[in-house]
PDB file of C-alpha atoms in Angstrom:
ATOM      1  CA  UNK P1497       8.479   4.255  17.481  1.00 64.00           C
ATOM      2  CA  UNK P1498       8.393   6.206  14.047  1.00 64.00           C
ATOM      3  CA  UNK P1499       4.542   6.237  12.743  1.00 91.00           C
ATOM      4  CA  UNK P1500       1.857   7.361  10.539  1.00 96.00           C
ATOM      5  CA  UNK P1501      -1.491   8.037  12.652  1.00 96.00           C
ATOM      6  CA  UNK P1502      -4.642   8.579  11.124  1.00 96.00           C
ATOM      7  CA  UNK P1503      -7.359  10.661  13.123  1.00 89.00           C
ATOM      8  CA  UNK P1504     -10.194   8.312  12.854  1.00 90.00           C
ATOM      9  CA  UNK P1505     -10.291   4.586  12.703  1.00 92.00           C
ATOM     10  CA  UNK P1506     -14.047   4.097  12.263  1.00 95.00           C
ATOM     11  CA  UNK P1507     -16.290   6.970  11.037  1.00 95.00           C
ATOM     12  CA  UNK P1508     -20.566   6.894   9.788  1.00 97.00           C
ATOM     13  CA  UNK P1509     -21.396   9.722   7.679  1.00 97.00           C
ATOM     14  CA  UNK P1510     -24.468  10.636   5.712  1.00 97.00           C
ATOM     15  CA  UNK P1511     -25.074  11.337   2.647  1.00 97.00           C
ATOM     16  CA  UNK P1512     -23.958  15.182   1.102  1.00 97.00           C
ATOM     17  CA  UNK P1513     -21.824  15.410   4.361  1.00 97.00           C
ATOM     18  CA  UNK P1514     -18.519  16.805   3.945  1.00 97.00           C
ATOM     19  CA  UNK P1515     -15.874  14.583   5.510  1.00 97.00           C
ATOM     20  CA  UNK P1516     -12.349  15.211   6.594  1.00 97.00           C
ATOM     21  CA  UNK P1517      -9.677  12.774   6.783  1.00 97.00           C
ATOM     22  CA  UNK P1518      -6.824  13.517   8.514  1.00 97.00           C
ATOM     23  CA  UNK P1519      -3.261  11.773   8.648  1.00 97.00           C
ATOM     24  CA  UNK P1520      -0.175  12.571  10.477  1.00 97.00           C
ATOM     25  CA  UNK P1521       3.474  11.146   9.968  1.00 97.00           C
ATOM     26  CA  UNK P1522       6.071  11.821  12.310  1.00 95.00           C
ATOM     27  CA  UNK P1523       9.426  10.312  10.326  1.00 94.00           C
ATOM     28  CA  UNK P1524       9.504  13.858   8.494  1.00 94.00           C
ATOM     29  CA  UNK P1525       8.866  12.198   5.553  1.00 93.00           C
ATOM     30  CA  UNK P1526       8.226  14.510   2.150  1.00 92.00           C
ATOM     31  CA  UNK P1527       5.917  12.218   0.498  1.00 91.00           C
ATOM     32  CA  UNK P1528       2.306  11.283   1.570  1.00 94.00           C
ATOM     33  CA  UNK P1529      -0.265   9.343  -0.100  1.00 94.00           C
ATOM     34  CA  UNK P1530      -3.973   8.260   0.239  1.00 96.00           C
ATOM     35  CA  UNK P1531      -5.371   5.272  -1.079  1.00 95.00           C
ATOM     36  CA  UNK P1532      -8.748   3.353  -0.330  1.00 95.00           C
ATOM     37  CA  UNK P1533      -8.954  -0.746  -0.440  1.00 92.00           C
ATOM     38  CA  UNK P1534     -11.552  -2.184  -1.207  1.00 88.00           C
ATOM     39  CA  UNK P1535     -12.130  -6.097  -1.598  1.00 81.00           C
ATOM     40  CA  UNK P1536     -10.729  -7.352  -4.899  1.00 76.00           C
ATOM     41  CA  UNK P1537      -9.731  -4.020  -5.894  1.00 81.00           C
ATOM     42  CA  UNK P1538      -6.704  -3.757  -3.783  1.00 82.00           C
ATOM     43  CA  UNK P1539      -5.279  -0.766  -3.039  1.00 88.00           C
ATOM     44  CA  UNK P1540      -5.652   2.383  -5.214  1.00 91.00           C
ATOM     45  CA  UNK P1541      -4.165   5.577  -4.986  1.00 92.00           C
ATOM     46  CA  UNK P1542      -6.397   8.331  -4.603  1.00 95.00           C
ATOM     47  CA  UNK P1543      -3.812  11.575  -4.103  1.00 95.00           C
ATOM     48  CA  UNK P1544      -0.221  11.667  -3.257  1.00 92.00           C
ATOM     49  CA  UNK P1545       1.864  14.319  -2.098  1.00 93.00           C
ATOM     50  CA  UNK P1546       5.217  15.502  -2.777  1.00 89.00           C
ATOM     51  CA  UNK P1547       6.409  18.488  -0.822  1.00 90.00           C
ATOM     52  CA  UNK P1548       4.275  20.978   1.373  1.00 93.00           C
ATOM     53  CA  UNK P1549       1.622  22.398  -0.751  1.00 89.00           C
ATOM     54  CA  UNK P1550       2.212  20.367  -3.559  1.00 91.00           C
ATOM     55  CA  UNK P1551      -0.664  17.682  -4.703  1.00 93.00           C
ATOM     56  CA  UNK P1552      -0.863  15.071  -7.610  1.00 91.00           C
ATOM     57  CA  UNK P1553      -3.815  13.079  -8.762  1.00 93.00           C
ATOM     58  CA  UNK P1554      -3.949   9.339  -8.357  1.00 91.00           C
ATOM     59  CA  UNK P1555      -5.676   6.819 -10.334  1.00 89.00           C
ATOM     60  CA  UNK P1556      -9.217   7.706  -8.690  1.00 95.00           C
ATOM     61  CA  UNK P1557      -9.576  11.260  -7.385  1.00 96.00           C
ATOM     62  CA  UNK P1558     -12.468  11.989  -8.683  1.00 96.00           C
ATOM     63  CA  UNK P1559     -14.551  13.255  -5.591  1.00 96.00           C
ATOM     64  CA  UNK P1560     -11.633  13.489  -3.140  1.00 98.00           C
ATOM     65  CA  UNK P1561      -9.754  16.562  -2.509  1.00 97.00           C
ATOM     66  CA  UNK P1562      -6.308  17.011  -0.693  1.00 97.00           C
ATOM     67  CA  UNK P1563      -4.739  19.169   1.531  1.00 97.00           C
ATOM     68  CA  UNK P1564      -0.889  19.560   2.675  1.00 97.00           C
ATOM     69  CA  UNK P1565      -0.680  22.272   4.568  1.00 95.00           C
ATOM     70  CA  UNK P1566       2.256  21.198   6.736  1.00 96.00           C
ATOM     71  CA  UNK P1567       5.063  18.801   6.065  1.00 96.00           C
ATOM     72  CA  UNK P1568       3.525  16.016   8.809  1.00 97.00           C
ATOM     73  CA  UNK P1569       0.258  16.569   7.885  1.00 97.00           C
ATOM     74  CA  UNK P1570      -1.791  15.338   5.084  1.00 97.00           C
ATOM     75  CA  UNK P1571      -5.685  15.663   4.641  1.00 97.00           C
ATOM     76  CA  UNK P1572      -8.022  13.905   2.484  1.00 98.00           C
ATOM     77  CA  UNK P1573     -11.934  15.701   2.338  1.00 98.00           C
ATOM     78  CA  UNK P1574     -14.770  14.467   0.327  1.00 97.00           C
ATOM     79  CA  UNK P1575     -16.650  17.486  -0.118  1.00 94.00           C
ATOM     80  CA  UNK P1576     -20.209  15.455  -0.720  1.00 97.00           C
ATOM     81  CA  UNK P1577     -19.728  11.660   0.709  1.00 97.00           C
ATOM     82  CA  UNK P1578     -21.453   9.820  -1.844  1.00 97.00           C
ATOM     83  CA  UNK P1579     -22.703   5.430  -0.675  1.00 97.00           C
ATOM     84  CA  UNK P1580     -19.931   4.716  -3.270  1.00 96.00           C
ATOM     85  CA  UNK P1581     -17.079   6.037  -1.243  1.00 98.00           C
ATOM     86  CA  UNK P1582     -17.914   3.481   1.476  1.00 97.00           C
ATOM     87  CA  UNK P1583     -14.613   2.245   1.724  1.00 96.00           C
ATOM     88  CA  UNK P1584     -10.972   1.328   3.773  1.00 96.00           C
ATOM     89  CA  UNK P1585      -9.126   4.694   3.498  1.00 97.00           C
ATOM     90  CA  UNK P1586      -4.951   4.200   3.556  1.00 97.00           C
ATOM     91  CA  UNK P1587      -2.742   7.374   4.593  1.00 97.00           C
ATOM     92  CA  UNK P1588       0.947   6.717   3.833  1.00 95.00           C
ATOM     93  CA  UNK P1589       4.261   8.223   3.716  1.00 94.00           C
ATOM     94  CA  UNK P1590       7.238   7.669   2.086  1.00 90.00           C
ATOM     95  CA  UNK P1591      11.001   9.835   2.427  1.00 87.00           C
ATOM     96  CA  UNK P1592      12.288  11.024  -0.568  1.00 84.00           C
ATOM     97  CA  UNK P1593      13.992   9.411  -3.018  1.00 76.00           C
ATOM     98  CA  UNK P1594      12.086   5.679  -2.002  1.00 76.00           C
ATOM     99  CA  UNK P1595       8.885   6.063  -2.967  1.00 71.00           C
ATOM    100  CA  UNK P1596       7.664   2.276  -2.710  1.00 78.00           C
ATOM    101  CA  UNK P1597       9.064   2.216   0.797  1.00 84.00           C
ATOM    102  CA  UNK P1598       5.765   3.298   2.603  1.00 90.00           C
ATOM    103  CA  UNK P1599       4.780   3.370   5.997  1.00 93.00           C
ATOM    104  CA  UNK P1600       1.167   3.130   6.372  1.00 95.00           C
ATOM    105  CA  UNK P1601      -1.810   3.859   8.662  1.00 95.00           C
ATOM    106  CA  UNK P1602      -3.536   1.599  10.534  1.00 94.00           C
ATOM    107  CA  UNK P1603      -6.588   3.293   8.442  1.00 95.00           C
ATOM    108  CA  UNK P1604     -10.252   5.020   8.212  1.00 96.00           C
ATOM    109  CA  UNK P1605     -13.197   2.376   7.778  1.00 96.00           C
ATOM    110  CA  UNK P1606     -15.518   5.175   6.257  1.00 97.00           C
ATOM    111  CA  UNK P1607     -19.182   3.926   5.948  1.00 97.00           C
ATOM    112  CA  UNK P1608     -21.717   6.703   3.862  1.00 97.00           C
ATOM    113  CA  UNK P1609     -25.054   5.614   4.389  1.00 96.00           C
TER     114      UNK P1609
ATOM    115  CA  UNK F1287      -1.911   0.027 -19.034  1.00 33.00           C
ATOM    116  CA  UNK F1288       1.072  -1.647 -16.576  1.00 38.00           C
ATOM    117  CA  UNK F1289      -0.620  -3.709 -14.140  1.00 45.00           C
ATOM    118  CA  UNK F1290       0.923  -6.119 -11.324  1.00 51.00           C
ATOM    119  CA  UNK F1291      -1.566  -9.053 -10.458  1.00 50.00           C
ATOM    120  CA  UNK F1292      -1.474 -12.399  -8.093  1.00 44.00           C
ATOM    121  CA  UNK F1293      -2.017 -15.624  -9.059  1.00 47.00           C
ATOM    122  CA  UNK F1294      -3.543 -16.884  -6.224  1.00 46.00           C
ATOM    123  CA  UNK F1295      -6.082 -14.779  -4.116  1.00 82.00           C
ATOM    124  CA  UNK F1296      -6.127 -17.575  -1.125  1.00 90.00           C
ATOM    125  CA  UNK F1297      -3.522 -20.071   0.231  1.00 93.00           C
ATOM    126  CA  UNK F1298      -4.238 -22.475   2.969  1.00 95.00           C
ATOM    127  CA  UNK F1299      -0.812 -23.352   4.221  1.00 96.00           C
ATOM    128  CA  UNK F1300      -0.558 -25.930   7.246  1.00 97.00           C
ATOM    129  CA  UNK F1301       1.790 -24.724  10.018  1.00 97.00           C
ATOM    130  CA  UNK F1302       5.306 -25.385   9.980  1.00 96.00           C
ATOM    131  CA  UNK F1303       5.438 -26.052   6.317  1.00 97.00           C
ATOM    132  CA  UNK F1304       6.710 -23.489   3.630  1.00 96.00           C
ATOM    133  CA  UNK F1305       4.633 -20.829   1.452  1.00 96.00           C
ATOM    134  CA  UNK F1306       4.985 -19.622  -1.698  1.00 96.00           C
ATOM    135  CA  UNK F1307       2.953 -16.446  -3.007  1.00 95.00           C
ATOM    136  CA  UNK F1308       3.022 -15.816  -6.459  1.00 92.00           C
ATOM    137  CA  UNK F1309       3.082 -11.815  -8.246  1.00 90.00           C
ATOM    138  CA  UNK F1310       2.803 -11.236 -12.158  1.00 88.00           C
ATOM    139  CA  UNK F1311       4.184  -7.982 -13.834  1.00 85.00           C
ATOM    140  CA  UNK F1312       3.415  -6.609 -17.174  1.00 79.00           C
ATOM    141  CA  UNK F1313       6.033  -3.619 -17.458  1.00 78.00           C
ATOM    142  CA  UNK F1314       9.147  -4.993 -18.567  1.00 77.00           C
ATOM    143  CA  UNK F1315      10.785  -1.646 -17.687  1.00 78.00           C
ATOM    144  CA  UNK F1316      10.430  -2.322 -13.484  1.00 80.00           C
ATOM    145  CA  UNK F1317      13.432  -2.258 -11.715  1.00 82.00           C
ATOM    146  CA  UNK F1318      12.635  -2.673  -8.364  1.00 86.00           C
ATOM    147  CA  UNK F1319       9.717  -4.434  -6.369  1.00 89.00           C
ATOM    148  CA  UNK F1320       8.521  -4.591  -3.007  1.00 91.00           C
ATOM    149  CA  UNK F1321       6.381  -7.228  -0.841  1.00 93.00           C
ATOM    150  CA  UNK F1322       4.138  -5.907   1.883  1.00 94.00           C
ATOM    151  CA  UNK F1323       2.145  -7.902   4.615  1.00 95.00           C
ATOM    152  CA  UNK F1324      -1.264  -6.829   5.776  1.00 93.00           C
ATOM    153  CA  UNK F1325      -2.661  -8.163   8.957  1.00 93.00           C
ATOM    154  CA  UNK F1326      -6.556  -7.662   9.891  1.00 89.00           C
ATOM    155  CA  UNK F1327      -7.250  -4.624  10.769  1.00 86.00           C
ATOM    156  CA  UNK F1328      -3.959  -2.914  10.218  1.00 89.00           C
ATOM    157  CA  UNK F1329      -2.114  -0.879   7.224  1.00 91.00           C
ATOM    158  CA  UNK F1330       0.034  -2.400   5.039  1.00 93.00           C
ATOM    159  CA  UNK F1331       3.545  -3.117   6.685  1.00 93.00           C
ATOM    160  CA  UNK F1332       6.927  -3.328   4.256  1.00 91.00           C
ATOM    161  CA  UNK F1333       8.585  -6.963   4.565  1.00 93.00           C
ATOM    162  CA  UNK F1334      11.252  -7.215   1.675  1.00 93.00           C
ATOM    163  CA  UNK F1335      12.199  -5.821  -1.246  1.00 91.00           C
ATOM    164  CA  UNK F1336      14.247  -6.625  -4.315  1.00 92.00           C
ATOM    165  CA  UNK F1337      15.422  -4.829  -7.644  1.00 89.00           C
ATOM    166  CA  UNK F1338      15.990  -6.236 -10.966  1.00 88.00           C
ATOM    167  CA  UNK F1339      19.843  -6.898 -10.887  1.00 91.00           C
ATOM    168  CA  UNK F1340      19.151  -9.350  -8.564  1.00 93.00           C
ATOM    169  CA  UNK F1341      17.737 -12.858  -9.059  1.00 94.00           C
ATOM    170  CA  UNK F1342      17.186 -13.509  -5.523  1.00 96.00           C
ATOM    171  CA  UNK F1343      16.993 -11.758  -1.922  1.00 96.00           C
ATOM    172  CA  UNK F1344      16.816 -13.101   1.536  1.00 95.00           C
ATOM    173  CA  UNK F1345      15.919 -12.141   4.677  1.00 93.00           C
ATOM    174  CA  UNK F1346      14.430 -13.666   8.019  1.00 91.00           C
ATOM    175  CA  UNK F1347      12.446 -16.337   7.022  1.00 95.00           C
ATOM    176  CA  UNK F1348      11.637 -14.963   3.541  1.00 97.00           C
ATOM    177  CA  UNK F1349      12.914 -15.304   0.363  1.00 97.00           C
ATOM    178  CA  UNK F1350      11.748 -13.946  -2.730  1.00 96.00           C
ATOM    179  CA  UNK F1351      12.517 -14.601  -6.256  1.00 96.00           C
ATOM    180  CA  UNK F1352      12.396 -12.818  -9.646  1.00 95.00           C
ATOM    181  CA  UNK F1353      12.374 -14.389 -12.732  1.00 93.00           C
ATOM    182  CA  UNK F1354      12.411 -11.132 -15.182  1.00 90.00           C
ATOM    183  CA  UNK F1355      12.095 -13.424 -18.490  1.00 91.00           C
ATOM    184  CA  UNK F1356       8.549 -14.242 -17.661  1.00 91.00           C
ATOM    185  CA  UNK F1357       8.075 -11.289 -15.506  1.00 90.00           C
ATOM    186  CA  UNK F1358       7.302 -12.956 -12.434  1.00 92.00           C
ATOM    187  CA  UNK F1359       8.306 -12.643  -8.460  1.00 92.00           C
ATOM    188  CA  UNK F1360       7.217 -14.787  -6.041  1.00 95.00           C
ATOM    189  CA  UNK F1361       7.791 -14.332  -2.031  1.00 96.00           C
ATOM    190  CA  UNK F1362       8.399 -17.602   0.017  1.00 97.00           C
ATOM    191  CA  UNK F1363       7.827 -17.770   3.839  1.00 97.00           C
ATOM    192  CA  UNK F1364      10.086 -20.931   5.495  1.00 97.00           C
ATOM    193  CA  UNK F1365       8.417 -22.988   7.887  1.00 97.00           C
ATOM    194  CA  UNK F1366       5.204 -20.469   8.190  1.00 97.00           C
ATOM    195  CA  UNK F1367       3.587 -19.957  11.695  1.00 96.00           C
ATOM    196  CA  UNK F1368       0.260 -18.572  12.408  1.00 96.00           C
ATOM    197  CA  UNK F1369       1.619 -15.185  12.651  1.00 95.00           C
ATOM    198  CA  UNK F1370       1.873 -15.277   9.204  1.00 97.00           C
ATOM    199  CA  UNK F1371      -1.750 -15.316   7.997  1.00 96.00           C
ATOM    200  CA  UNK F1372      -2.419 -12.125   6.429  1.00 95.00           C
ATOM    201  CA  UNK F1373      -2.845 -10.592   3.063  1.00 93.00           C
ATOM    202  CA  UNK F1374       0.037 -10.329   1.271  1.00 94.00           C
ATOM    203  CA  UNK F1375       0.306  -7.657  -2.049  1.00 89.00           C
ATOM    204  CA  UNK F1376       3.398  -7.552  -4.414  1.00 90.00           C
ATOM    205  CA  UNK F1377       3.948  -3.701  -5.583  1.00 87.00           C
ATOM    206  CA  UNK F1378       5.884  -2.091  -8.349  1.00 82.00           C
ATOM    207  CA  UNK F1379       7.092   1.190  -7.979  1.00 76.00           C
ATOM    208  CA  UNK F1380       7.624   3.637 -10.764  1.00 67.00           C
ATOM    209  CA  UNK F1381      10.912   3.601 -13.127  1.00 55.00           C
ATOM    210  CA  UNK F1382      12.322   6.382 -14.559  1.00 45.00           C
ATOM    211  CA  UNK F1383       9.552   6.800 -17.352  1.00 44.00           C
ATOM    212  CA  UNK F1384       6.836   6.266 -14.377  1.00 44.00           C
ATOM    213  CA  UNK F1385       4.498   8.308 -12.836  1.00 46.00           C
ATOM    214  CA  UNK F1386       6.400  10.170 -10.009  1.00 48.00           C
ATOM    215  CA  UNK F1387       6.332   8.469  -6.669  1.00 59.00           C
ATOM    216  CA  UNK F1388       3.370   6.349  -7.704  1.00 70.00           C
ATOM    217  CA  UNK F1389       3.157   2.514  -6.507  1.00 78.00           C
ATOM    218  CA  UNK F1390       1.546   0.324  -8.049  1.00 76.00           C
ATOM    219  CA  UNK F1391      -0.062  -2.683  -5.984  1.00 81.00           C
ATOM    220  CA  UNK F1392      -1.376  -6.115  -6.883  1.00 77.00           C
ATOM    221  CA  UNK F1393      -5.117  -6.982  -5.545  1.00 78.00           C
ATOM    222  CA  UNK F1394      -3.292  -9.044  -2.820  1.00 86.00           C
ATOM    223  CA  UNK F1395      -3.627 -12.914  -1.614  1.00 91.00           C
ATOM    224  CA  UNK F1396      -4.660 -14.055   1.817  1.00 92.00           C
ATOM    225  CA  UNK F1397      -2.556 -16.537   3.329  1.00 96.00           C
ATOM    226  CA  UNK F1398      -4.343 -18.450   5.767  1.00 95.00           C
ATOM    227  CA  UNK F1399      -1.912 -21.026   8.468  1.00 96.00           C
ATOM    228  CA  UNK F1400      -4.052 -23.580   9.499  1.00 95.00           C
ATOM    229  CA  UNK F1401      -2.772 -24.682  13.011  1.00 91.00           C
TER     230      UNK F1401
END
């Protein structure tokens, strides 16, 4: 059963803390993505990625960082968790050539108090 | 900027009878468009897709629709059990002119069966 398996399902973190996401895709998929969802904003993309090593902004990194270190592997930190990155955090992965057809996570619930 | 947005944020359907969820597009350029159903407390899960030389696409117990002169899809569930309740989010992704492998997703409407 092909899937996409994010480390954490429910994580508390203070704030300043540096926090690591981490999401794993077996399908061998080339692109990954992280978005967060929150209620009446849908989803948003945060950071995609398009080959090992490779990294594109979304429509809201701003306090995020990526990392793709390994093909399977994609990591989202937040380097200082900030109360307004309280959120639903999305890992997905898509193979080549059909980027809308995602698989997603089951995803983080990330609460920064 | 493009944007893909619902009409309806909530739809109480009664079981058994048929639904209709409703997606508007701005970017005349789209080409392709994809429906995905969210349960609670679980990602996003692909149900159907359809591109723009197409009018209409079926599968099991869904149907949806485009209508590219007023830039609209809609996704109908036959004869909807309670299974079915979830939020549902129309998204675009990119065309040639796009950015590269990015999605675009409508805030979503909850479909809630009532038994």
């Amino acid at each position: 059963d092909v899937k996409v398996t994010q480390s954490s399902r429910y994580l508390v973190k203070r704030t300043g803390e540096k926090v690591f996401l981490e999401c794993v895709q077996d399908m061998d998929h080339e692109n990954m993505f992280w978005y967060r969802q929150d209620p009446g904003l849908g989803l948003r993309l945060i950071y995609f990625s398009y080959d090992v090593k490779m990294k594109e902004k979304g429509d809201i990194p701003e306090g995020y960082s990526v990392s793709r270190e390994k093909k399977e592997r994609f990591s989202l930190i937040l380097e200082s968790a900030s109360t307004n990155q309280t959120s639903m955090y999305l890992c997905a992965s898509s193979p080549r050539g059909r980027a809308g057809e995602l698989f997603f996570g089951e995803g983080s619930r990330l609460t920064v108090l | 900027g493009e944007s893909v947005g619902l009409h309806l944020p909530t739809l109480s359907v009664q079981e058994g009878d048929n639904s209709i969820i409703n997606c508007a597009y701005s970017n005349s350029a789209s080409d392709y468009f994809i429906w995905y159903k969210q349960e609670s407390g679980k990602g996003p899960q692909f149900i159907i897709d359809i591109r723009s030389n197409m009018d209409k696409r079926q599968g099991q117990r869904v149907t949806v629709l485009l209508n590219k002169t007023v830039k609209h899809l809609s996704l109908q569930i036959a004869a909807t059990q309670p299974g079915d309740s979830a939020v549902y989010f129309c998204a675009e992704p990119p065309g040639e002119s796009g950015g590269y492998q990015k999605v675009t997703f409508g805030t979503g409407t909850k479909l809630q069966v009532i038994p």
